[in-house]
PDB file of C-alpha atoms in Angstrom:
ATOM      1  CA  MET A   1      -1.361 -25.304  -9.824  1.00  0.00           C
ATOM      2  CA  LEU A   2      -1.659 -22.448  -7.336  1.00  0.00           C
ATOM      3  CA  GLU A   3      -2.890 -23.014  -3.873  1.00  0.00           C
ATOM      4  CA  LEU A   4      -2.200 -20.604  -1.119  1.00  0.00           C
ATOM      5  CA  ARG A   5      -3.759 -20.867   2.564  1.00  0.00           C
ATOM      6  CA  LEU A   6      -3.687 -17.708   5.014  1.00  0.00           C
ATOM      7  CA  VAL A   7      -4.653 -18.489   8.441  1.00  0.00           C
ATOM      8  CA  GLN A   8      -5.062 -14.718   9.059  1.00  0.00           C
ATOM      9  CA  GLY A   9      -7.499 -14.156   6.349  1.00  0.00           C
ATOM     10  CA  GLY A  10      -8.569 -10.876   7.563  1.00  0.00           C
ATOM     11  CA  LEU A  11      -5.246  -9.472   6.354  1.00  0.00           C
ATOM     12  CA  LEU A  12      -6.065 -10.170   2.715  1.00  0.00           C
ATOM     13  CA  LYS A  13      -9.414  -8.206   3.214  1.00  0.00           C
ATOM     14  CA  LYS A  14      -7.682  -5.133   4.542  1.00  0.00           C
ATOM     15  CA  VAL A  15      -5.285  -5.336   1.861  1.00  0.00           C
ATOM     16  CA  LEU A  16      -8.022  -5.296  -0.658  1.00  0.00           C
ATOM     17  CA  ASP A  17      -9.502  -2.535   1.062  1.00  0.00           C
ATOM     18  CA  SER A  18      -6.436  -0.335   0.799  1.00  0.00           C
ATOM     19  CA  LEU A  19      -6.087  -1.130  -2.942  1.00  0.00           C
ATOM     20  CA  LYS A  20      -9.415  -1.063  -4.539  1.00  0.00           C
ATOM     21  CA  ASP A  21     -10.036   2.534  -4.534  1.00  0.00           C
ATOM     22  CA  LEU A  22      -6.746   3.367  -5.934  1.00  0.00           C
ATOM     23  CA  VAL A  23      -6.273   0.484  -8.793  1.00  0.00           C
ATOM     24  CA  ASN A  24      -9.233  -0.754 -10.860  1.00  0.00           C
ATOM     25  CA  ASP A  25      -7.589  -3.948 -12.333  1.00  0.00           C
ATOM     26  CA  ALA A  26      -4.193  -5.604 -11.601  1.00  0.00           C
ATOM     27  CA  ASN A  27      -2.104  -8.646 -12.103  1.00  0.00           C
ATOM     28  CA  PHE A  28      -1.166 -10.639  -9.155  1.00  0.00           C
ATOM     29  CA  ASP A  29       2.109 -12.243  -9.662  1.00  0.00           C
ATOM     30  CA  CYS A  30       2.636 -15.603  -7.674  1.00  0.00           C
ATOM     31  CA  SER A  31       6.181 -17.117  -7.777  1.00  0.00           C
ATOM     32  CA  ALA A  32       8.048 -19.141  -5.005  1.00  0.00           C
ATOM     33  CA  THR A  33       8.880 -15.913  -3.496  1.00  0.00           C
ATOM     34  CA  GLY A  34       5.527 -15.024  -2.832  1.00  0.00           C
ATOM     35  CA  PHE A  35       2.242 -13.571  -4.054  1.00  0.00           C
ATOM     36  CA  SER A  36       2.848  -9.972  -5.110  1.00  0.00           C
ATOM     37  CA  LEU A  37       1.404  -6.967  -7.066  1.00  0.00           C
ATOM     38  CA  GLN A  38       2.442  -3.900  -8.814  1.00  0.00           C
ATOM     39  CA  ALA A  39       0.128  -1.236 -10.190  1.00  0.00           C
ATOM     40  CA  MET A  40      -0.405   2.240 -10.949  1.00  0.00           C
ATOM     41  CA  ASP A  41      -3.472   4.406 -10.655  1.00  0.00           C
ATOM     42  CA  SER A  42      -5.365   5.377 -14.105  1.00  0.00           C
ATOM     43  CA  SER A  43      -3.451   8.585 -14.107  1.00  0.00           C
ATOM     44  CA  HIS A  44       0.173   7.181 -13.457  1.00  0.00           C
ATOM     45  CA  VAL A  45       0.578   9.384 -10.436  1.00  0.00           C
ATOM     46  CA  ALA A  46       0.558   6.825  -7.864  1.00  0.00           C
ATOM     47  CA  LEU A  47       1.982   3.233  -7.787  1.00  0.00           C
ATOM     48  CA  VAL A  48       1.430   0.388  -5.245  1.00  0.00           C
ATOM     49  CA  ALA A  49       3.558  -2.517  -4.718  1.00  0.00           C
ATOM     50  CA  LEU A  50       2.403  -5.421  -2.362  1.00  0.00           C
ATOM     51  CA  LEU A  51       4.501  -8.274  -1.090  1.00  0.00           C
ATOM     52  CA  LEU A  52       2.994 -11.222   0.702  1.00  0.00           C
ATOM     53  CA  ARG A  53       6.185 -13.657   1.251  1.00  0.00           C
ATOM     54  CA  SER A  54       5.473 -17.268   0.869  1.00  0.00           C
ATOM     55  CA  GLU A  55       6.600 -18.039   4.373  1.00  0.00           C
ATOM     56  CA  GLY A  56       3.807 -16.169   5.679  1.00  0.00           C
ATOM     57  CA  PHE A  57       1.181 -18.691   4.284  1.00  0.00           C
ATOM     58  CA  GLU A  58       0.369 -21.837   6.226  1.00  0.00           C
ATOM     59  CA  HIS A  59       0.691 -23.583   2.798  1.00  0.00           C
ATOM     60  CA  TYR A  60       2.165 -22.253  -0.171  1.00  0.00           C
ATOM     61  CA  ARG A  61       2.024 -24.020  -3.655  1.00  0.00           C
ATOM     62  CA  CYS A  62       3.012 -22.435  -6.700  1.00  0.00           C
ATOM     63  CA  ASP A  63       4.289 -24.968  -9.191  1.00  0.00           C
ATOM     64  CA  ARG A  64       5.036 -22.152 -12.042  1.00  0.00           C
ATOM     65  CA  ASN A  65       5.214 -18.553 -12.100  1.00  0.00           C
ATOM     66  CA  LEU A  66       1.514 -17.278 -12.563  1.00  0.00           C
ATOM     67  CA  SER A  67      -0.110 -14.185 -13.313  1.00  0.00           C
ATOM     68  CA  LEU A  68      -3.708 -13.695 -12.200  1.00  0.00           C
ATOM     69  CA  GLY A  69      -5.568 -10.525 -13.710  1.00  0.00           C
ATOM     70  CA  MET A  70      -8.153  -9.460 -11.362  1.00  0.00           C
ATOM     71  CA  ASN A  71     -10.593  -6.702 -10.888  1.00  0.00           C
ATOM     72  CA  LEU A  72      -9.843  -5.392  -7.523  1.00  0.00           C
ATOM     73  CA  SER A  73     -13.161  -4.048  -6.592  1.00  0.00           C
ATOM     74  CA  ASN A  74     -14.758  -7.517  -7.586  1.00  0.00           C
ATOM     75  CA  MET A  75     -12.036  -9.289  -5.282  1.00  0.00           C
ATOM     76  CA  ALA A  76     -12.804  -7.115  -2.590  1.00  0.00           C
ATOM     77  CA  LYS A  77     -16.625  -7.849  -2.844  1.00  0.00           C
ATOM     78  CA  MET A  78     -15.772 -11.780  -2.579  1.00  0.00           C
ATOM     79  CA  LEU A  79     -13.418 -11.127   0.091  1.00  0.00           C
ATOM     80  CA  LYS A  80     -15.850  -9.242   1.909  1.00  0.00           C
ATOM     81  CA  CYS A  81     -18.019 -12.484   2.448  1.00  0.00           C
ATOM     82  CA  ALA A  82     -15.151 -13.914   4.271  1.00  0.00           C
ATOM     83  CA  GLY A  83     -15.357 -13.619   8.152  1.00  0.00           C
ATOM     84  CA  ASN A  84     -12.416 -11.403   9.806  1.00  0.00           C
ATOM     85  CA  ASP A  85     -11.009 -14.833  11.613  1.00  0.00           C
ATOM     86  CA  ASP A  86     -11.670 -17.034   8.409  1.00  0.00           C
ATOM     87  CA  ILE A  87      -8.967 -18.645   6.925  1.00  0.00           C
ATOM     88  CA  VAL A  88      -8.562 -18.076   3.233  1.00  0.00           C
ATOM     89  CA  THR A  89      -7.474 -20.083   0.455  1.00  0.00           C
ATOM     90  CA  ILE A  90      -6.561 -18.852  -3.168  1.00  0.00           C
ATOM     91  CA  LYS A  91      -6.819 -21.449  -5.574  1.00  0.00           C
ATOM     92  CA  ALA A  92      -6.176 -21.495  -9.421  1.00  0.00           C
ATOM     93  CA  ASP A  93      -5.300 -24.068 -12.184  1.00  0.00           C
ATOM     94  CA  ASP A  94      -2.335 -23.198 -14.408  1.00  0.00           C
ATOM     95  CA  ALA A  95      -4.314 -22.275 -17.490  1.00  0.00           C
ATOM     96  CA  ALA A  96      -7.435 -21.238 -15.423  1.00  0.00           C
ATOM     97  CA  ASP A  97      -9.873 -18.532 -16.560  1.00  0.00           C
ATOM     98  CA  SER A  98     -10.926 -18.257 -12.858  1.00  0.00           C
ATOM     99  CA  VAL A  99      -9.799 -18.257  -9.225  1.00  0.00           C
ATOM    100  CA  THR A 100     -11.181 -19.749  -6.367  1.00  0.00           C
ATOM    101  CA  PHE A 101     -11.377 -18.174  -2.800  1.00  0.00           C
ATOM    102  CA  MET A 102     -12.142 -20.625  -0.171  1.00  0.00           C
ATOM    103  CA  PHE A 103     -13.252 -19.243   3.477  1.00  0.00           C
ATOM    104  CA  GLU A 104     -13.025 -21.521   6.447  1.00  0.00           C
ATOM    105  CA  SER A 105     -14.422 -20.469   9.606  1.00  0.00           C
ATOM    106  CA  PRO A 106     -11.905 -20.904  12.733  1.00  0.00           C
ATOM    107  CA  ASN A 107     -13.875 -24.075  14.146  1.00  0.00           C
ATOM    108  CA  GLN A 108     -14.323 -25.542  10.599  1.00  0.00           C
ATOM    109  CA  ASP A 109     -18.291 -25.443  10.687  1.00  0.00           C
ATOM    110  CA  LYS A 110     -18.520 -23.263   7.783  1.00  0.00           C
ATOM    111  CA  ILE A 111     -16.852 -23.576   4.459  1.00  0.00           C
ATOM    112  CA  ALA A 112     -17.489 -21.396   1.529  1.00  0.00           C
ATOM    113  CA  ASP A 113     -15.982 -21.106  -1.947  1.00  0.00           C
ATOM    114  CA  PHE A 114     -16.465 -18.260  -4.511  1.00  0.00           C
ATOM    115  CA  ASP A 115     -15.087 -18.387  -8.035  1.00  0.00           C
ATOM    116  CA  MET A 116     -14.122 -15.160  -9.640  1.00  0.00           C
ATOM    117  CA  LYS A 117     -13.485 -14.849 -13.379  1.00  0.00           C
ATOM    118  CA  LEU A 118     -10.044 -13.651 -14.310  1.00  0.00           C
ATOM    119  CA  MET A 119      -9.191 -11.172 -16.890  1.00  0.00           C
ATOM    120  CA  ASP A 120      -6.360 -10.448 -19.295  1.00  0.00           C
ATOM    121  CA  ILE A 121      -4.423  -7.169 -18.175  1.00  0.00           C
ATOM    122  CA  ASP A 122      -1.713  -5.645 -20.109  1.00  0.00           C
ATOM    123  CA  SER A 123       0.184  -4.207 -17.291  1.00  0.00           C
ATOM    124  CA  GLU A 124       3.721  -2.737 -17.426  1.00  0.00           C
ATOM    125  CA  HIS A 125       6.252  -3.612 -14.812  1.00  0.00           C
ATOM    126  CA  LEU A 126       8.422  -0.640 -13.608  1.00  0.00           C
ATOM    127  CA  GLY A 127      11.913  -1.190 -12.029  1.00  0.00           C
ATOM    128  CA  ILE A 128      11.933   0.778  -8.717  1.00  0.00           C
ATOM    129  CA  PRO A 129      15.490   1.668  -7.980  1.00  0.00           C
ATOM    130  CA  GLU A 130      16.966   1.289  -4.495  1.00  0.00           C
ATOM    131  CA  ALA A 131      17.177   4.781  -3.291  1.00  0.00           C
ATOM    132  CA  GLU A 132      18.980   6.538  -0.396  1.00  0.00           C
ATOM    133  CA  PHE A 133      16.493   8.604   1.359  1.00  0.00           C
ATOM    134  CA  GLN A 134      17.104  12.298   2.830  1.00  0.00           C
ATOM    135  CA  ALA A 135      14.510  11.596   5.477  1.00  0.00           C
ATOM    136  CA  ILE A 136      12.755   8.787   6.897  1.00  0.00           C
ATOM    137  CA  VAL A 137       9.836   9.351   9.314  1.00  0.00           C
ATOM    138  CA  ARG A 138       8.144   6.579  11.064  1.00  0.00           C
ATOM    139  CA  MET A 139       4.911   7.491  13.088  1.00  0.00           C
ATOM    140  CA  PRO A 140       1.782   6.220  14.143  1.00  0.00           C
ATOM    141  CA  SER A 141      -0.596   5.365  11.108  1.00  0.00           C
ATOM    142  CA  ALA A 142      -3.670   6.772  12.847  1.00  0.00           C
ATOM    143  CA  GLU A 143      -1.830   9.885  13.308  1.00  0.00           C
ATOM    144  CA  PHE A 144      -0.689  10.234   9.841  1.00  0.00           C
ATOM    145  CA  ALA A 145      -4.230   9.437   8.436  1.00  0.00           C
ATOM    146  CA  ARG A 146      -5.758  12.108  10.905  1.00  0.00           C
ATOM    147  CA  ILE A 147      -3.255  14.570   9.578  1.00  0.00           C
ATOM    148  CA  CYS A 148      -4.005  13.820   5.926  1.00  0.00           C
ATOM    149  CA  LYS A 149      -7.731  14.103   6.665  1.00  0.00           C
ATOM    150  CA  ASP A 150      -7.805  17.203   8.528  1.00  0.00           C
ATOM    151  CA  LEU A 151      -5.583  18.957   5.969  1.00  0.00           C
ATOM    152  CA  SER A 152      -7.665  17.959   2.801  1.00  0.00           C
ATOM    153  CA  THR A 153     -10.376  19.866   4.589  1.00  0.00           C
ATOM    154  CA  ILE A 154      -8.376  22.952   4.022  1.00  0.00           C
ATOM    155  CA  GLY A 155      -6.485  22.373   0.909  1.00  0.00           C
ATOM    156  CA  ASP A 156      -5.765  20.084  -1.833  1.00  0.00           C
ATOM    157  CA  THR A 157      -1.899  19.621  -1.374  1.00  0.00           C
ATOM    158  CA  VAL A 158       0.317  18.844   1.532  1.00  0.00           C
ATOM    159  CA  VAL A 159       4.057  20.039   1.654  1.00  0.00           C
ATOM    160  CA  ILE A 160       5.995  17.634   3.890  1.00  0.00           C
ATOM    161  CA  SER A 161       9.232  19.085   5.200  1.00  0.00           C
ATOM    162  CA  VAL A 162      11.580  17.369   7.413  1.00  0.00           C
ATOM    163  CA  THR A 163      14.106  19.753   9.443  1.00  0.00           C
ATOM    164  CA  LYS A 164      16.033  19.409  12.764  1.00  0.00           C
ATOM    165  CA  GLU A 165      12.756  20.510  14.416  1.00  0.00           C
ATOM    166  CA  GLY A 166      10.747  17.520  12.892  1.00  0.00           C
ATOM    167  CA  VAL A 167       8.274  16.804  10.128  1.00  0.00           C
ATOM    168  CA  LYS A 168       5.924  19.516   9.052  1.00  0.00           C
ATOM    169  CA  PHE A 169       2.980  19.036   7.211  1.00  0.00           C
ATOM    170  CA  SER A 170       1.431  22.074   5.487  1.00  0.00           C
ATOM    171  CA  THR A 171      -1.453  23.066   3.311  1.00  0.00           C
ATOM    172  CA  ARG A 172      -3.155  26.310   2.146  1.00  0.00           C
ATOM    173  CA  GLY A 173      -6.569  26.902   0.657  1.00  0.00           C
ATOM    174  CA  ASP A 174      -9.326  29.490   0.258  1.00  0.00           C
ATOM    175  CA  ILE A 175     -10.010  29.593   3.799  1.00  0.00           C
ATOM    176  CA  GLY A 176      -6.337  29.828   5.173  1.00  0.00           C
ATOM    177  CA  THR A 177      -3.355  27.783   6.041  1.00  0.00           C
ATOM    178  CA  ALA A 178      -2.356  24.772   8.240  1.00  0.00           C
ATOM    179  CA  ASN A 179       0.715  23.586   9.658  1.00  0.00           C
ATOM    180  CA  ILE A 180       1.055  20.581  11.621  1.00  0.00           C
ATOM    181  CA  VAL A 181       4.605  19.598  13.081  1.00  0.00           C
ATOM    182  CA  CYS A 182       5.578  16.079  14.470  1.00  0.00           C
ATOM    183  CA  ARG A 183       8.718  15.970  16.696  1.00  0.00           C
ATOM    184  CA  HIS A 184      10.770  13.033  17.031  1.00  0.00           C
ATOM    185  CA  ASN A 185       9.363  11.319  20.303  1.00  0.00           C
ATOM    186  CA  THR A 186      10.254   8.016  21.498  1.00  0.00           C
ATOM    187  CA  SER A 187       9.574   8.498  25.163  1.00  0.00           C
ATOM    188  CA  VAL A 188       6.263   6.643  25.008  1.00  0.00           C
ATOM    189  CA  ASP A 189       4.654   3.841  26.625  1.00  0.00           C
ATOM    190  CA  LYS A 190       4.383   1.644  23.768  1.00  0.00           C
ATOM    191  CA  PRO A 191       6.771   1.412  20.761  1.00  0.00           C
ATOM    192  CA  GLU A 192       3.924   1.847  18.261  1.00  0.00           C
ATOM    193  CA  GLU A 193       3.241   5.172  19.746  1.00  0.00           C
ATOM    194  CA  ALA A 194       6.588   6.753  18.694  1.00  0.00           C
ATOM    195  CA  THR A 195       7.580   9.282  16.071  1.00  0.00           C
ATOM    196  CA  ILE A 196      11.084   8.423  14.945  1.00  0.00           C
ATOM    197  CA  ILE A 197      12.685  10.919  12.310  1.00  0.00           C
ATOM    198  CA  GLU A 198      16.089  10.160  10.732  1.00  0.00           C
ATOM    199  CA  MET A 199      17.105  12.956   8.573  1.00  0.00           C
ATOM    200  CA  GLU A 200      20.438  12.974   6.152  1.00  0.00           C
ATOM    201  CA  GLU A 201      19.413  16.309   4.443  1.00  0.00           C
ATOM    202  CA  THR A 202      16.389  18.582   5.051  1.00  0.00           C
ATOM    203  CA  VAL A 203      13.849  17.726   2.310  1.00  0.00           C
ATOM    204  CA  SER A 204      10.667  19.533   1.348  1.00  0.00           C
ATOM    205  CA  LEU A 205       8.349  18.069  -1.257  1.00  0.00           C
ATOM    206  CA  THR A 206       4.467  18.850  -2.428  1.00  0.00           C
ATOM    207  CA  PHE A 207       1.789  15.965  -2.732  1.00  0.00           C
ATOM    208  CA  ALA A 208      -1.722  15.696  -3.683  1.00  0.00           C
ATOM    209  CA  LEU A 209      -3.769  15.046  -0.523  1.00  0.00           C
ATOM    210  CA  ARG A 210      -6.051  13.016  -2.423  1.00  0.00           C
ATOM    211  CA  TYR A 211      -3.920  10.259  -3.160  1.00  0.00           C
ATOM    212  CA  MET A 212      -2.328  10.429   0.531  1.00  0.00           C
ATOM    213  CA  ASN A 213      -5.937   9.960   1.930  1.00  0.00           C
ATOM    214  CA  SER A 214      -6.283   6.867  -0.366  1.00  0.00           C
ATOM    215  CA  PHE A 215      -3.046   5.512   0.913  1.00  0.00           C
ATOM    216  CA  THR A 216      -4.253   5.699   4.819  1.00  0.00           C
ATOM    217  CA  LYS A 217      -6.732   3.297   3.899  1.00  0.00           C
ATOM    218  CA  ALA A 218      -4.152   0.937   4.687  1.00  0.00           C
ATOM    219  CA  THR A 219      -4.079   2.034   8.294  1.00  0.00           C
ATOM    220  CA  PRO A 220      -5.872  -0.784   9.697  1.00  0.00           C
ATOM    221  CA  LEU A 221      -3.125  -3.114   8.550  1.00  0.00           C
ATOM    222  CA  ALA A 222      -0.152  -1.603  10.727  1.00  0.00           C
ATOM    223  CA  ASN A 223       0.136   0.698  13.799  1.00  0.00           C
ATOM    224  CA  GLN A 224       3.255   2.460  12.221  1.00  0.00           C
ATOM    225  CA  VAL A 225       3.341   4.104   8.831  1.00  0.00           C
ATOM    226  CA  THR A 226       6.983   4.792   7.450  1.00  0.00           C
ATOM    227  CA  ILE A 227       7.412   7.834   5.007  1.00  0.00           C
ATOM    228  CA  SER A 228      10.521   8.063   2.864  1.00  0.00           C
ATOM    229  CA  LEU A 229      11.323  11.163   1.377  1.00  0.00           C
ATOM    230  CA  SER A 230      14.190  12.345  -1.115  1.00  0.00           C
ATOM    231  CA  SER A 231      14.394  15.475  -3.287  1.00  0.00           C
ATOM    232  CA  ASP A 232      12.835  15.221  -6.726  1.00  0.00           C
ATOM    233  CA  LEU A 233      11.643  11.350  -6.181  1.00  0.00           C
ATOM    234  CA  PRO A 234       8.397   9.799  -5.378  1.00  0.00           C
ATOM    235  CA  VAL A 235       7.552   9.580  -1.641  1.00  0.00           C
ATOM    236  CA  VAL A 236       7.242   5.985  -0.375  1.00  0.00           C
ATOM    237  CA  VAL A 237       4.546   5.487   2.328  1.00  0.00           C
ATOM    238  CA  GLU A 238       4.719   1.771   3.571  1.00  0.00           C
ATOM    239  CA  TYR A 239       2.427  -0.182   5.838  1.00  0.00           C
ATOM    240  CA  LYS A 240       3.843  -3.517   7.162  1.00  0.00           C
ATOM    241  CA  VAL A 241       1.453  -6.577   6.379  1.00  0.00           C
ATOM    242  CA  ALA A 242       1.969  -8.536   9.620  1.00  0.00           C
ATOM    243  CA  GLU A 243       5.104 -10.311   9.800  1.00  0.00           C
ATOM    244  CA  MET A 244       4.829 -11.449   6.071  1.00  0.00           C
ATOM    245  CA  GLY A 245       5.325  -8.423   3.829  1.00  0.00           C
ATOM    246  CA  HIS A 246       4.149  -4.974   3.070  1.00  0.00           C
ATOM    247  CA  ILE A 247       2.249  -2.357   0.937  1.00  0.00           C
ATOM    248  CA  ARG A 248       4.282   0.420  -0.668  1.00  0.00           C
ATOM    249  CA  PHE A 249       2.413   3.458  -2.060  1.00  0.00           C
ATOM    250  CA  TYR A 250       4.718   5.616  -4.104  1.00  0.00           C
ATOM    251  CA  LEU A 251       3.418   9.175  -5.198  1.00  0.00           C
ATOM    252  CA  ALA A 252       5.003  11.323  -7.788  1.00  0.00           C
ATOM    253  CA  PRO A 253       5.568  14.714  -6.229  1.00  0.00           C
ATOM    254  CA  LYS A 254       4.217  18.140  -7.666  1.00  0.00           C
ATOM    255  CA  ILE A 255       6.992  20.018  -9.310  1.00  0.00           C
ATOM    256  CA  GLU A 256       7.529  23.678  -9.873  1.00  0.00           C
ATOM    257  CA  GLU A 257       6.740  24.668 -13.359  1.00  0.00           C
TER     258      GLU A 257
ATOM    259  CA  GLY B   1       2.502  27.132  -9.889  1.00  0.00           C
ATOM    260  CA  SER B   2       3.511  23.426  -9.620  1.00  0.00           C
ATOM    261  CA  LYS B   3       2.421  20.567 -11.809  1.00  0.00           C
ATOM    262  CA  GLN B   4       1.689  17.207 -10.926  1.00  0.00           C
ATOM    263  CA  SER B   5       4.380  14.621 -12.179  1.00  0.00           C
ATOM    264  CA  THR B   6       3.953  11.012 -13.107  1.00  0.00           C
ATOM    265  CA  ILE B   7       5.494   7.994 -11.583  1.00  0.00           C
ATOM    266  CA  THR B   8       6.952   7.010 -15.130  1.00  0.00           C
ATOM    267  CA  ARG B   9       9.134  10.113 -15.237  1.00  0.00           C
ATOM    268  CA  PHE B  10      11.005   8.463 -12.348  1.00  0.00           C
ATOM    269  CA  PHE B  11      10.625   4.779 -12.956  1.00  0.00           C
ATOM    270  CA  SER B  12      10.928   3.009 -16.067  1.00  0.00           C
ATOM    271  CA  LYS B  13       9.601   0.018 -17.757  1.00  0.00           C
ATOM    272  CA  VAL B  14      11.418  -3.277 -17.247  1.00  0.00           C
TER     273      VAL B  14
END
């Protein structure tokens, strides 16, 4: 028996909106730790890892570890029917072939339940090693989204370079080139407007902008994004999910032949 | 030119 009650149901809507274009089908894993997902896109270039810790739910009952195979675009369709302020409860029996999403309006005057068929998904779980990063950039998530969107009108790839000068996002295309440099800046009115660059070593990596733009669908979840870089490793683009967890997107770099 | 690598090049199955 699984029963997870999330008061901030809107968070789950935002989570699904940030996943559904990247991954078609995925297993949600429920354990005492929390509600999690790990999945790659169909070309295995990007991987997403979601964790919503059990403490973040108002009620979290998970009698035994359960893996729920779901089509993410169908799940997003169902969650779209919930109000942004609704309380969302996810329910499933141990041997269930369906999952129930229950939506309650904040003043309890409207209660809806949506039942969605589950699916069997063969997914391979990858071990993500703990890495020491050469550079970690924290910046406003909207700024990062803007940069990815702007650069993708000019080129297909972005070179992200971190030096003492700051973090530089560069692209080139048929019409020309573009460079955007963001400097370390903590003298801001609000902490979420800060750009914080921690650099152990200079690092420069090339990535496909198409995937970066897909990751920025998570922008409504968090004011800040964390970009962690190391030579010859996938970049990690992380958005916090309130105080209860995170979405981490991993993107494999383009490598010189 | 550069070639797109895949996640499975870096992370292995568990």
